[in-house]
mmCIF file of C-alpha atoms in Angstrom:
data_model
loop_
_atom_site.group_PDB
_atom_site.id
_atom_site.type_symbol
_atom_site.label_atom_id
_atom_site.label_comp_id
_atom_site.label_asym_id
_atom_site.label_seq_id
_atom_site.Cartn_x
_atom_site.Cartn_y
_atom_site.Cartn_z
ATOM 1 C CA UNK B 1 -16.478 44.225 187.829
ATOM 2 C CA UNK B 2 -16.771 44.270 184.049
ATOM 3 C CA UNK B 3 -19.518 41.625 183.903
ATOM 4 C CA UNK B 4 -21.955 44.293 185.189
ATOM 5 C CA UNK B 5 -20.689 47.552 183.756
ATOM 6 C CA UNK B 6 -19.804 46.346 180.230
ATOM 7 C CA UNK B 7 -23.364 45.288 179.306
ATOM 8 C CA UNK B 8 -24.579 48.498 180.948
ATOM 9 C CA UNK B 9 -22.818 50.415 178.204
ATOM 10 C CA UNK B 10 -25.422 49.251 175.682
ATOM 11 C CA UNK B 11 -28.359 49.971 177.999
ATOM 12 C CA UNK B 12 -27.662 53.085 180.070
ATOM 13 C CA UNK B 13 -27.257 56.669 178.831
ATOM 14 C CA UNK B 14 -23.800 58.147 178.275
ATOM 15 C CA UNK B 15 -22.247 59.582 181.407
ATOM 16 C CA UNK B 16 -24.844 58.085 183.731
ATOM 17 C CA UNK B 17 -22.683 55.702 185.812
ATOM 18 C CA UNK B 18 -20.617 56.635 188.855
ATOM 19 C CA UNK B 19 -18.370 53.619 189.504
ATOM 20 C CA UNK B 20 -17.095 53.174 193.061
ATOM 21 C CA UNK B 21 -14.048 51.013 193.798
ATOM 22 C CA UNK B 22 -11.548 50.502 196.595
ATOM 23 C CA UNK B 23 -8.452 52.642 195.843
ATOM 24 C CA UNK B 24 -5.905 49.785 195.879
ATOM 25 C CA UNK B 25 -8.179 47.437 193.951
ATOM 26 C CA UNK B 26 -8.836 50.101 191.323
ATOM 27 C CA UNK B 27 -5.119 50.651 190.821
ATOM 28 C CA UNK B 28 -4.217 46.954 190.624
ATOM 29 C CA UNK B 29 -6.923 46.233 188.080
ATOM 30 C CA UNK B 30 -6.454 49.409 185.983
ATOM 31 C CA UNK B 31 -10.088 50.271 186.642
ATOM 32 C CA UNK B 32 -9.626 53.767 185.228
ATOM 33 C CA UNK B 33 -8.294 52.435 181.945
ATOM 34 C CA UNK B 34 -10.995 49.817 181.556
ATOM 35 C CA UNK B 35 -13.845 52.161 182.445
ATOM 36 C CA UNK B 36 -12.566 54.900 180.136
ATOM 37 C CA UNK B 37 -13.605 52.759 177.165
ATOM 38 C CA UNK B 38 -17.262 52.779 178.275
ATOM 39 C CA UNK B 39 -19.520 55.671 177.287
ATOM 40 C CA UNK B 40 -21.947 55.085 180.148
ATOM 41 C CA UNK B 41 -19.302 55.747 182.824
ATOM 42 C CA UNK B 42 -19.090 59.338 184.002
ATOM 43 C CA UNK B 43 -16.510 58.906 186.720
ATOM 44 C CA UNK B 44 -14.487 56.431 188.773
ATOM 45 C CA UNK B 45 -14.664 57.259 192.487
ATOM 46 C CA UNK B 46 -12.098 55.527 194.690
ATOM 47 C CA UNK B 47 -13.603 54.884 198.097
ATOM 48 C CA UNK B 48 -12.914 52.513 200.992
ATOM 49 C CA UNK B 49 -16.396 51.045 200.810
ATOM 50 C CA UNK B 50 -15.700 47.783 202.674
ATOM 51 C CA UNK B 51 -15.451 49.414 206.098
ATOM 52 C CA UNK B 52 -18.208 50.292 208.603
ATOM 53 C CA UNK B 53 -19.998 53.538 207.868
ATOM 54 C CA UNK B 54 -18.665 53.761 204.295
ATOM 55 C CA UNK B 55 -22.112 54.215 202.736
ATOM 56 C CA UNK B 56 -23.093 56.953 205.180
ATOM 57 C CA UNK B 57 -19.846 58.840 204.529
ATOM 58 C CA UNK B 58 -20.276 58.489 200.771
ATOM 59 C CA UNK B 59 -23.834 59.792 200.963
ATOM 60 C CA UNK B 60 -22.720 62.719 203.126
ATOM 61 C CA UNK B 61 -20.121 63.713 200.505
ATOM 62 C CA UNK B 62 -22.429 63.146 197.528
ATOM 63 C CA UNK B 63 -25.882 64.168 198.849
ATOM 64 C CA UNK B 64 -27.114 65.751 195.623
ATOM 65 C CA UNK B 65 -26.301 62.981 193.161
ATOM 66 C CA UNK B 66 -29.493 62.219 191.167
ATOM 67 C CA UNK B 67 -29.246 58.500 191.949
ATOM 68 C CA UNK B 68 -31.891 56.244 190.393
ATOM 69 C CA UNK B 69 -30.221 52.866 191.071
ATOM 70 C CA UNK B 70 -27.350 51.374 193.090
ATOM 71 C CA UNK B 71 -26.004 48.093 191.726
ATOM 72 C CA UNK B 72 -23.309 45.880 193.320
ATOM 73 C CA UNK B 73 -20.684 44.937 190.720
ATOM 74 C CA UNK B 74 -19.036 42.241 192.853
ATOM 75 C CA UNK B 75 -19.543 40.188 195.993
ATOM 76 C CA UNK B 76 -17.794 42.473 198.465
ATOM 77 C CA UNK B 77 -19.880 45.461 197.366
ATOM 78 C CA UNK B 78 -23.256 43.918 198.253
ATOM 79 C CA UNK B 79 -23.727 45.474 201.750
ATOM 80 C CA UNK B 80 -22.380 48.872 200.664
ATOM 81 C CA UNK B 81 -24.738 48.953 197.673
ATOM 82 C CA UNK B 82 -27.723 47.901 199.772
ATOM 83 C CA UNK B 83 -27.115 50.556 202.413
ATOM 84 C CA UNK B 84 -26.429 53.234 199.793
ATOM 85 C CA UNK B 85 -29.727 52.355 198.098
ATOM 86 C CA UNK B 86 -31.516 52.880 201.399
ATOM 87 C CA UNK B 87 -29.855 56.257 201.900
ATOM 88 C CA UNK B 88 -30.738 57.470 198.396
ATOM 89 C CA UNK B 89 -34.266 56.048 198.649
ATOM 90 C CA UNK B 90 -34.026 53.667 195.680
ATOM 91 C CA UNK B 91 -34.746 49.907 195.449
ATOM 92 C CA UNK B 92 -32.260 47.436 196.849
ATOM 93 C CA UNK B 93 -31.730 44.230 198.763
ATOM 94 C CA UNK B 94 -32.044 45.909 202.217
ATOM 95 C CA UNK B 95 -28.945 46.105 204.399
ATOM 96 C CA UNK B 96 -30.175 43.306 206.670
ATOM 97 C CA UNK B 97 -30.546 40.900 203.746
ATOM 98 C CA UNK B 98 -27.215 41.947 202.233
ATOM 99 C CA UNK B 99 -25.293 41.422 205.468
ATOM 100 C CA UNK B 100 -26.927 38.020 205.936
ATOM 101 C CA UNK B 101 -26.015 36.930 202.416
ATOM 102 C CA UNK B 102 -22.409 38.085 202.892
ATOM 103 C CA UNK B 103 -21.979 35.949 206.025
ATOM 104 C CA UNK B 104 -22.344 32.244 205.263
ATOM 105 C CA UNK B 105 -22.648 31.327 208.936
ATOM 106 C CA UNK B 106 -25.415 33.847 209.542
ATOM 107 C CA UNK B 107 -27.128 32.720 206.329
ATOM 108 C CA UNK B 108 -27.110 29.136 207.611
ATOM 109 C CA UNK B 109 -28.748 30.152 210.895
ATOM 110 C CA UNK B 110 -31.421 32.347 209.284
ATOM 111 C CA UNK B 111 -32.410 29.902 206.543
ATOM 112 C CA UNK B 112 -32.326 26.843 208.821
ATOM 113 C CA UNK B 113 -34.712 28.630 211.178
ATOM 114 C CA UNK B 114 -37.035 29.086 208.174
ATOM 115 C CA UNK B 115 -37.031 25.325 207.520
ATOM 116 C CA UNK B 116 -34.612 25.339 204.562
ATOM 117 C CA UNK B 117 -32.306 22.305 204.430
ATOM 118 C CA UNK B 118 -28.743 23.116 205.496
ATOM 119 C CA UNK B 119 -25.820 20.818 206.328
ATOM 120 C CA UNK B 120 -24.529 20.859 209.890
ATOM 121 C CA UNK B 121 -22.178 23.826 210.257
ATOM 122 C CA UNK B 122 -20.070 25.488 212.939
ATOM 123 C CA UNK B 123 -17.584 28.342 213.240
ATOM 124 C CA UNK B 124 -14.003 27.107 213.658
ATOM 125 C CA UNK B 125 -10.804 28.941 214.521
ATOM 126 C CA UNK B 126 -8.181 26.176 214.493
ATOM 127 C CA UNK B 127 -7.476 22.618 213.314
ATOM 128 C CA UNK B 128 -8.532 21.408 216.767
ATOM 129 C CA UNK B 129 -11.947 23.009 216.272
ATOM 130 C CA UNK B 130 -12.221 21.213 212.925
ATOM 131 C CA UNK B 131 -11.294 17.904 214.566
ATOM 132 C CA UNK B 132 -13.960 18.419 217.219
ATOM 133 C CA UNK B 133 -16.533 19.110 214.497
ATOM 134 C CA UNK B 134 -15.441 15.992 212.569
ATOM 135 C CA UNK B 135 -15.882 13.857 215.673
ATOM 136 C CA UNK B 136 -19.446 15.115 216.053
ATOM 137 C CA UNK B 137 -20.191 14.629 212.344
ATOM 138 C CA UNK B 138 -18.490 11.506 210.952
ATOM 139 C CA UNK B 139 -17.841 11.373 207.203
ATOM 140 C CA UNK B 140 -16.535 13.908 204.732
ATOM 141 C CA UNK B 141 -16.538 17.534 205.824
ATOM 142 C CA UNK B 142 -15.663 20.817 204.167
ATOM 143 C CA UNK B 143 -14.015 23.935 205.549
ATOM 144 C CA UNK B 144 -14.586 27.353 204.010
ATOM 145 C CA UNK B 145 -14.456 31.062 204.840
ATOM 146 C CA UNK B 146 -17.766 32.626 205.806
ATOM 147 C CA UNK B 147 -16.934 35.904 204.053
ATOM 148 C CA UNK B 148 -15.118 35.140 200.777
ATOM 149 C CA UNK B 149 -15.939 34.536 197.104
ATOM 150 C CA UNK B 150 -14.759 32.373 194.162
ATOM 151 C CA UNK B 151 -14.180 29.250 196.330
ATOM 152 C CA UNK B 152 -11.248 30.998 198.045
ATOM 153 C CA UNK B 153 -10.082 28.981 201.069
ATOM 154 C CA UNK B 154 -12.467 26.053 200.555
ATOM 155 C CA UNK B 155 -11.264 22.471 201.100
ATOM 156 C CA UNK B 156 -12.985 19.064 201.224
ATOM 157 C CA UNK B 157 -11.594 16.807 203.967
ATOM 158 C CA UNK B 158 -11.918 13.033 203.637
ATOM 159 C CA UNK B 159 -10.624 12.084 207.072
ATOM 160 C CA UNK B 160 -9.031 13.347 210.312
ATOM 161 C CA UNK B 161 -5.511 12.818 208.948
ATOM 162 C CA UNK B 162 -6.012 15.523 206.340
ATOM 163 C CA UNK B 163 -7.227 18.269 208.671
ATOM 164 C CA UNK B 164 -3.914 20.012 209.402
ATOM 165 C CA UNK B 165 -2.864 20.169 205.744
ATOM 166 C CA UNK B 166 -6.325 21.336 204.715
ATOM 167 C CA UNK B 167 -6.381 24.084 207.336
ATOM 168 C CA UNK B 168 -2.981 25.431 206.296
ATOM 169 C CA UNK B 169 -4.074 25.516 202.647
ATOM 170 C CA UNK B 170 -7.511 26.979 203.395
ATOM 171 C CA UNK B 171 -6.329 29.956 205.430
ATOM 172 C CA UNK B 172 -3.884 31.007 202.684
ATOM 173 C CA UNK B 173 -6.523 33.224 201.074
ATOM 174 C CA UNK B 174 -4.640 35.144 198.411
ATOM 175 C CA UNK B 175 -7.034 37.468 196.613
ATOM 176 C CA UNK B 176 -4.825 40.523 196.314
ATOM 177 C CA UNK B 177 -6.291 41.691 192.980
ATOM 178 C CA UNK B 178 -9.772 41.892 194.474
ATOM 179 C CA UNK B 179 -9.372 43.056 198.080
ATOM 180 C CA UNK B 180 -7.562 46.037 199.647
ATOM 181 C CA UNK B 181 -4.293 45.629 201.528
ATOM 182 C CA UNK B 182 -6.090 45.786 204.876
ATOM 183 C CA UNK B 183 -7.599 42.402 203.899
ATOM 184 C CA UNK B 184 -10.617 40.668 205.330
ATOM 185 C CA UNK B 185 -10.978 39.087 208.775
ATOM 186 C CA UNK B 186 -10.414 35.327 208.890
ATOM 187 C CA UNK B 187 -13.759 33.672 209.675
ATOM 188 C CA UNK B 188 -13.936 29.957 208.919
ATOM 189 C CA UNK B 189 -16.710 27.363 208.957
ATOM 190 C CA UNK B 190 -16.631 23.573 209.124
ATOM 191 C CA UNK B 191 -19.596 21.809 207.538
ATOM 192 C CA UNK B 192 -20.874 18.381 206.679
ATOM 193 C CA UNK B 193 -20.170 17.624 203.031
ATOM 194 C CA UNK B 194 -23.327 16.881 201.055
ATOM 195 C CA UNK B 195 -22.796 14.528 198.119
ATOM 196 C CA UNK B 196 -24.868 15.064 195.008
ATOM 197 C CA UNK B 197 -25.241 17.104 191.826
ATOM 198 C CA UNK B 198 -24.819 20.844 192.206
ATOM 199 C CA UNK B 199 -26.991 23.578 190.721
ATOM 200 C CA UNK B 200 -27.453 27.305 191.027
ATOM 201 C CA UNK B 201 -30.617 29.347 190.729
ATOM 202 C CA UNK B 202 -30.402 32.832 189.285
ATOM 203 C CA UNK B 203 -33.448 34.814 190.366
ATOM 204 C CA UNK B 204 -34.495 38.389 189.639
ATOM 205 C CA UNK B 205 -36.587 39.762 192.515
ATOM 206 C CA UNK B 206 -38.806 42.855 192.421
ATOM 207 C CA UNK B 207 -40.214 43.949 195.772
ATOM 208 C CA UNK B 208 -40.001 40.427 197.142
ATOM 209 C CA UNK B 209 -41.504 38.688 194.078
ATOM 210 C CA UNK B 210 -39.633 36.569 191.559
ATOM 211 C CA UNK B 211 -39.622 38.034 188.043
ATOM 212 C CA UNK B 212 -37.198 35.576 186.437
ATOM 213 C CA UNK B 213 -35.635 32.271 187.480
ATOM 214 C CA UNK B 214 -33.022 30.142 185.754
ATOM 215 C CA UNK B 215 -31.428 26.895 186.951
ATOM 216 C CA UNK B 216 -27.773 26.278 186.023
ATOM 217 C CA UNK B 217 -26.107 22.872 186.056
ATOM 218 C CA UNK B 218 -22.648 23.022 187.637
ATOM 219 C CA UNK B 219 -19.697 20.641 187.206
ATOM 220 C CA UNK B 220 -16.641 20.740 189.485
ATOM 221 C CA UNK B 221 -12.993 19.925 188.925
ATOM 222 C CA UNK B 222 -11.759 16.769 190.640
ATOM 223 C CA UNK B 223 -9.789 17.258 193.830
ATOM 224 C CA UNK B 224 -10.225 18.655 197.331
ATOM 225 C CA UNK B 225 -11.148 22.180 196.198
ATOM 226 C CA UNK B 226 -14.738 22.372 194.844
ATOM 227 C CA UNK B 227 -13.909 24.767 191.999
ATOM 228 C CA UNK B 228 -16.341 24.999 189.110
ATOM 229 C CA UNK B 229 -15.195 23.436 185.857
ATOM 230 C CA UNK B 230 -18.267 24.233 183.827
ATOM 231 C CA UNK B 231 -21.836 25.519 183.726
ATOM 232 C CA UNK B 232 -24.793 24.597 181.524
ATOM 233 C CA UNK B 233 -27.842 26.860 181.075
ATOM 234 C CA UNK B 234 -30.545 25.754 181.477
ATOM 235 C CA UNK B 235 -29.972 22.656 183.595
ATOM 236 C CA UNK B 236 -31.363 19.555 181.903
ATOM 237 C CA UNK B 237 -33.347 18.293 184.886
ATOM 238 C CA UNK B 238 -36.909 17.052 185.491
ATOM 239 C CA UNK B 239 -39.565 19.709 185.996
ATOM 240 C CA UNK B 240 -40.243 18.759 189.656
ATOM 241 C CA UNK B 241 -36.582 19.299 190.576
ATOM 242 C CA UNK B 242 -36.500 22.588 188.673
ATOM 243 C CA UNK B 243 -39.586 23.758 190.533
ATOM 244 C CA UNK B 244 -38.176 22.611 193.882
ATOM 245 C CA UNK B 245 -34.923 24.532 193.369
ATOM 246 C CA UNK B 246 -36.720 27.709 192.311
ATOM 247 C CA UNK B 247 -39.164 27.445 195.213
ATOM 248 C CA UNK B 248 -36.321 26.872 197.669
ATOM 249 C CA UNK B 249 -34.534 29.985 196.385
ATOM 250 C CA UNK B 250 -37.707 32.038 196.794
ATOM 251 C CA UNK B 251 -37.851 30.799 200.386
ATOM 252 C CA UNK B 252 -34.256 31.958 200.935
ATOM 253 C CA UNK B 253 -35.213 35.398 199.616
ATOM 254 C CA UNK B 254 -38.125 35.542 202.016
ATOM 255 C CA UNK B 255 -36.122 34.266 204.975
ATOM 256 C CA UNK B 256 -33.406 36.925 204.655
ATOM 257 C CA UNK B 257 -35.847 39.709 203.750
ATOM 258 C CA UNK B 258 -34.488 40.325 200.250
ATOM 259 C CA UNK B 259 -36.520 43.026 198.471
ATOM 260 C CA UNK B 260 -35.149 43.892 195.025
ATOM 261 C CA UNK B 261 -32.149 42.693 193.069
ATOM 262 C CA UNK B 262 -30.534 39.528 191.786
ATOM 263 C CA UNK B 263 -29.920 36.319 193.706
ATOM 264 C CA UNK B 264 -27.371 33.649 192.777
ATOM 265 C CA UNK B 265 -28.198 30.726 195.053
ATOM 266 C CA UNK B 266 -26.219 27.450 195.023
ATOM 267 C CA UNK B 267 -27.642 24.054 195.943
ATOM 268 C CA UNK B 268 -26.549 20.428 196.246
ATOM 269 C CA UNK B 269 -29.289 17.838 195.770
ATOM 270 C CA UNK B 270 -28.844 14.883 198.132
ATOM 271 C CA UNK B 271 -29.616 11.269 197.259
ATOM 272 C CA UNK B 272 -33.119 11.566 198.703
ATOM 273 C CA UNK B 273 -33.866 14.527 196.394
ATOM 274 C CA UNK B 274 -33.594 17.245 199.051
ATOM 275 C CA UNK B 275 -31.897 20.475 197.908
ATOM 276 C CA UNK B 276 -29.333 21.573 200.508
ATOM 277 C CA UNK B 277 -28.289 25.209 200.537
ATOM 278 C CA UNK B 278 -24.613 25.808 199.750
ATOM 279 C CA UNK B 279 -24.581 29.620 199.743
ATOM 280 C CA UNK B 280 -26.418 32.553 198.214
ATOM 281 C CA UNK B 281 -25.183 35.875 196.810
ATOM 282 C CA UNK B 282 -27.184 39.069 196.413
ATOM 283 C CA UNK B 283 -25.732 40.057 193.036
ATOM 284 C CA UNK B 284 -25.448 38.954 189.431
ATOM 285 C CA UNK B 285 -23.592 35.634 189.065
ATOM 286 C CA UNK B 286 -20.021 35.469 187.837
ATOM 287 C CA UNK B 287 -18.342 32.741 185.779
ATOM 288 C CA UNK B 288 -19.963 33.958 182.529
ATOM 289 C CA UNK B 289 -23.415 32.809 183.720
ATOM 290 C CA UNK B 290 -25.008 36.165 182.847
ATOM 291 C CA UNK B 291 -23.813 35.785 179.263
ATOM 292 C CA UNK B 292 -25.018 32.169 179.172
ATOM 293 C CA UNK B 293 -28.477 33.329 180.219
ATOM 294 C CA UNK B 294 -28.456 36.131 177.644
ATOM 295 C CA UNK B 295 -27.818 33.570 174.905
ATOM 296 C CA UNK B 296 -30.215 30.905 176.183
ATOM 297 C CA UNK B 297 -33.167 33.098 177.123
ATOM 298 C CA UNK B 298 -34.691 35.375 174.428
ATOM 299 C CA UNK B 299 -34.884 38.314 176.834
ATOM 300 C CA UNK B 300 -32.356 40.881 177.987
ATOM 301 C CA UNK B 301 -31.660 39.754 181.549
ATOM 302 C CA UNK B 302 -29.359 42.666 182.351
ATOM 303 C CA UNK B 303 -31.863 45.255 181.105
ATOM 304 C CA UNK B 304 -34.609 43.690 183.232
ATOM 305 C CA UNK B 305 -32.269 43.799 186.236
ATOM 306 C CA UNK B 306 -31.547 47.489 185.723
ATOM 307 C CA UNK B 307 -35.297 48.119 185.431
ATOM 308 C CA UNK B 308 -35.909 46.432 188.771
ATOM 309 C CA UNK B 309 -33.160 48.456 190.443
ATOM 310 C CA UNK B 310 -34.882 51.636 189.219
ATOM 311 C CA UNK B 311 -38.228 50.543 190.682
ATOM 312 C CA UNK B 312 -39.773 49.286 187.444
ATOM 313 C CA UNK B 313 -41.632 45.972 187.536
ATOM 314 C CA UNK B 314 -40.610 44.109 184.358
ATOM 315 C CA UNK B 315 -43.358 41.515 184.831
ATOM 316 C CA UNK B 316 -42.779 37.766 184.868
ATOM 317 C CA UNK B 317 -40.418 36.329 182.242
ATOM 318 C CA UNK B 318 -41.397 33.532 179.896
ATOM 319 C CA UNK B 319 -41.412 30.068 181.406
ATOM 320 C CA UNK B 320 -38.534 28.421 179.535
ATOM 321 C CA UNK B 321 -35.248 29.103 177.760
ATOM 322 C CA UNK B 322 -35.254 28.981 173.966
ATOM 323 C CA UNK B 323 -31.807 27.392 173.554
ATOM 324 C CA UNK B 324 -28.876 26.200 175.677
ATOM 325 C CA UNK B 325 -25.452 27.563 176.524
ATOM 326 C CA UNK B 326 -22.404 26.145 178.289
ATOM 327 C CA UNK B 327 -19.015 27.367 179.425
ATOM 328 C CA UNK B 328 -16.054 25.134 180.242
ATOM 329 C CA UNK B 329 -12.826 26.175 181.970
ATOM 330 C CA UNK B 330 -9.202 25.013 181.756
ATOM 331 C CA UNK B 331 -6.875 24.328 184.667
ATOM 332 C CA UNK B 332 -3.080 24.262 184.332
ATOM 333 C CA UNK B 333 -0.102 23.206 186.436
ATOM 334 C CA UNK B 334 1.835 25.718 188.498
ATOM 335 C CA UNK B 335 4.751 27.504 186.828
ATOM 336 C CA UNK B 336 5.435 30.087 184.139
ATOM 337 C CA UNK B 337 3.485 30.095 180.890
ATOM 338 C CA UNK B 338 5.721 29.457 177.879
ATOM 339 C CA UNK B 339 3.108 29.378 175.102
ATOM 340 C CA UNK B 340 -0.585 28.927 174.357
ATOM 341 C CA UNK B 341 -1.829 26.814 171.437
ATOM 342 C CA UNK B 342 -5.174 25.685 170.067
ATOM 343 C CA UNK B 343 -7.289 28.807 170.450
ATOM 344 C CA UNK B 344 -8.194 28.908 166.743
ATOM 345 C CA UNK B 345 -9.001 25.195 166.741
ATOM 346 C CA UNK B 346 -11.220 25.676 169.789
ATOM 347 C CA UNK B 347 -13.042 28.576 168.145
ATOM 348 C CA UNK B 348 -13.681 26.445 165.039
ATOM 349 C CA UNK B 349 -15.652 23.811 166.980
ATOM 350 C CA UNK B 350 -19.298 23.901 165.799
ATOM 351 C CA UNK B 351 -21.632 25.802 168.170
ATOM 352 C CA UNK B 352 -18.733 27.517 169.972
ATOM 353 C CA UNK B 353 -19.361 31.267 170.209
ATOM 354 C CA UNK B 354 -16.529 32.493 172.403
ATOM 355 C CA UNK B 355 -13.030 31.371 173.401
ATOM 356 C CA UNK B 356 -10.600 33.275 175.606
ATOM 357 C CA UNK B 357 -7.265 32.530 177.210
ATOM 358 C CA UNK B 358 -6.860 34.292 180.544
ATOM 359 C CA UNK B 359 -3.058 33.894 180.747
ATOM 360 C CA UNK B 360 -0.183 34.871 178.460
ATOM 361 C CA UNK B 361 3.453 33.835 177.953
ATOM 362 C CA UNK B 362 5.512 34.985 180.910
ATOM 363 C CA UNK B 363 2.634 34.859 183.403
ATOM 364 C CA UNK B 364 3.143 32.960 186.613
ATOM 365 C CA UNK B 365 0.243 30.526 187.105
ATOM 366 C CA UNK B 366 -0.849 28.320 189.984
ATOM 367 C CA UNK B 367 -2.513 25.016 190.589
ATOM 368 C CA UNK B 368 -6.212 25.395 191.295
ATOM 369 C CA UNK B 369 -6.687 27.298 194.539
ATOM 370 C CA UNK B 370 -9.782 29.271 193.531
ATOM 371 C CA UNK B 371 -11.795 30.250 190.468
ATOM 372 C CA UNK B 372 -9.229 32.980 189.754
ATOM 373 C CA UNK B 373 -6.608 30.322 188.839
ATOM 374 C CA UNK B 374 -8.404 28.954 185.767
ATOM 375 C CA UNK B 375 -6.495 29.648 182.560
ATOM 376 C CA UNK B 376 -9.035 29.697 179.703
ATOM 377 C CA UNK B 377 -12.669 29.130 178.826
ATOM 378 C CA UNK B 378 -14.818 28.124 175.869
ATOM 379 C CA UNK B 379 -18.490 29.026 175.508
ATOM 380 C CA UNK B 380 -21.057 27.324 173.294
ATOM 381 C CA UNK B 381 -24.626 27.951 172.134
ATOM 382 C CA UNK B 382 -26.702 25.030 170.906
ATOM 383 C CA UNK B 383 -30.289 23.736 170.673
ATOM 384 C CA UNK B 384 -29.987 21.461 173.733
ATOM 385 C CA UNK B 385 -28.012 21.427 177.010
ATOM 386 C CA UNK B 386 -26.307 18.165 176.000
ATOM 387 C CA UNK B 387 -25.116 19.615 172.694
ATOM 388 C CA UNK B 388 -23.935 22.811 174.346
ATOM 389 C CA UNK B 389 -21.927 20.918 176.958
ATOM 390 C CA UNK B 390 -20.350 18.613 174.374
ATOM 391 C CA UNK B 391 -19.242 21.560 172.239
ATOM 392 C CA UNK B 392 -17.745 23.496 175.169
ATOM 393 C CA UNK B 393 -15.890 20.435 176.464
ATOM 394 C CA UNK B 394 -14.528 19.625 173.013
ATOM 395 C CA UNK B 395 -13.347 23.196 172.502
ATOM 396 C CA UNK B 396 -11.579 23.523 175.847
ATOM 397 C CA UNK B 397 -9.772 20.218 175.220
ATOM 398 C CA UNK B 398 -8.139 21.804 172.151
ATOM 399 C CA UNK B 399 -6.480 24.581 174.158
ATOM 400 C CA UNK B 400 -2.983 23.789 175.420
ATOM 401 C CA UNK B 401 -1.059 26.006 177.822
ATOM 402 C CA UNK B 402 2.584 24.968 178.092
ATOM 403 C CA UNK B 403 3.964 25.711 181.530
ATOM 404 C CA UNK B 404 7.563 25.659 182.735
ATOM 405 C CA UNK B 405 8.053 24.633 186.349
ATOM 406 C CA UNK B 406 9.448 27.270 188.648
ATOM 407 C CA UNK B 407 12.962 26.536 189.969
#
């Protein structure tokens, strides 16, 4: 939530933001306390926005709000924000586009029909369904939820013998800090696994036209869960590949009918050079990527985004980043944190601009199950992508989280 509203505090007028959050999620995350420190926030409204008709009910209770923009602060808010924008008559993704982006299976069908490369994919409801899919598509496969975020419930399967274990692990989708107690319906997909380097395209769209595009290089942790270990902005790739990824993302926007907002579209480039769609979100990216772009590009990305959401065309951005940024994350073993060392040493690495530990002594931590389980990060800013990555990797290697095994 804070990756959107915190930078807004330097851009938007005091008392201009009405922040809407699910009641249980707001309480668990101390949303009131965090938002109270921001001048731009007028009020926290707790609202069950992830249920059918939530936007219509909100609009009925707040018909006279002088709304000029509706911005989704996290993945699960994308359809609500899009519908609310329609009701208040301000720019947005469109509800149709938002609902397509929130459903990975529907996104596959829509984009494949538009000629965009997708791996084979099918809805599955049991290990037997996964086995049937694996028989039809020999080789590595991946199972994932169609309606989750942060790599929750995603598992790479190397062979039929691993299906039962993978299914049990994948359907244990613990995201209690970010979803209400009523939870989300279990909707799983099985897909062919595409091998190749992974990238994301961050695109600002105004009335169907791209006004900014960045390509991020993504590196994953080893293991069966494809959780992101690091990001480099901009990706150090040949111009033709950069252009192909940006063009493919623009085609996704057109296929789903996306009008105005931010797209975070993930791709895997196969051995023959074809970009295969992984997924696409209709919101600002997480994982510190917004901050990476703010450092690397000499323009205020967030300000341009807010302009677009208020109906202002910011014009096309400059063609290239002026510097490079990287962020690298730390994984730890499961247990209880005893102590954290090396933060000062990490911060002293040349070109490192930010270091943060996300756990503290006494916290119970887990092996990597999703992006939420990472324990620390280091961010760097350097003249080139290679230098930025080297600095971030060196810094994160200096952070040590001592963990005691649980009895």
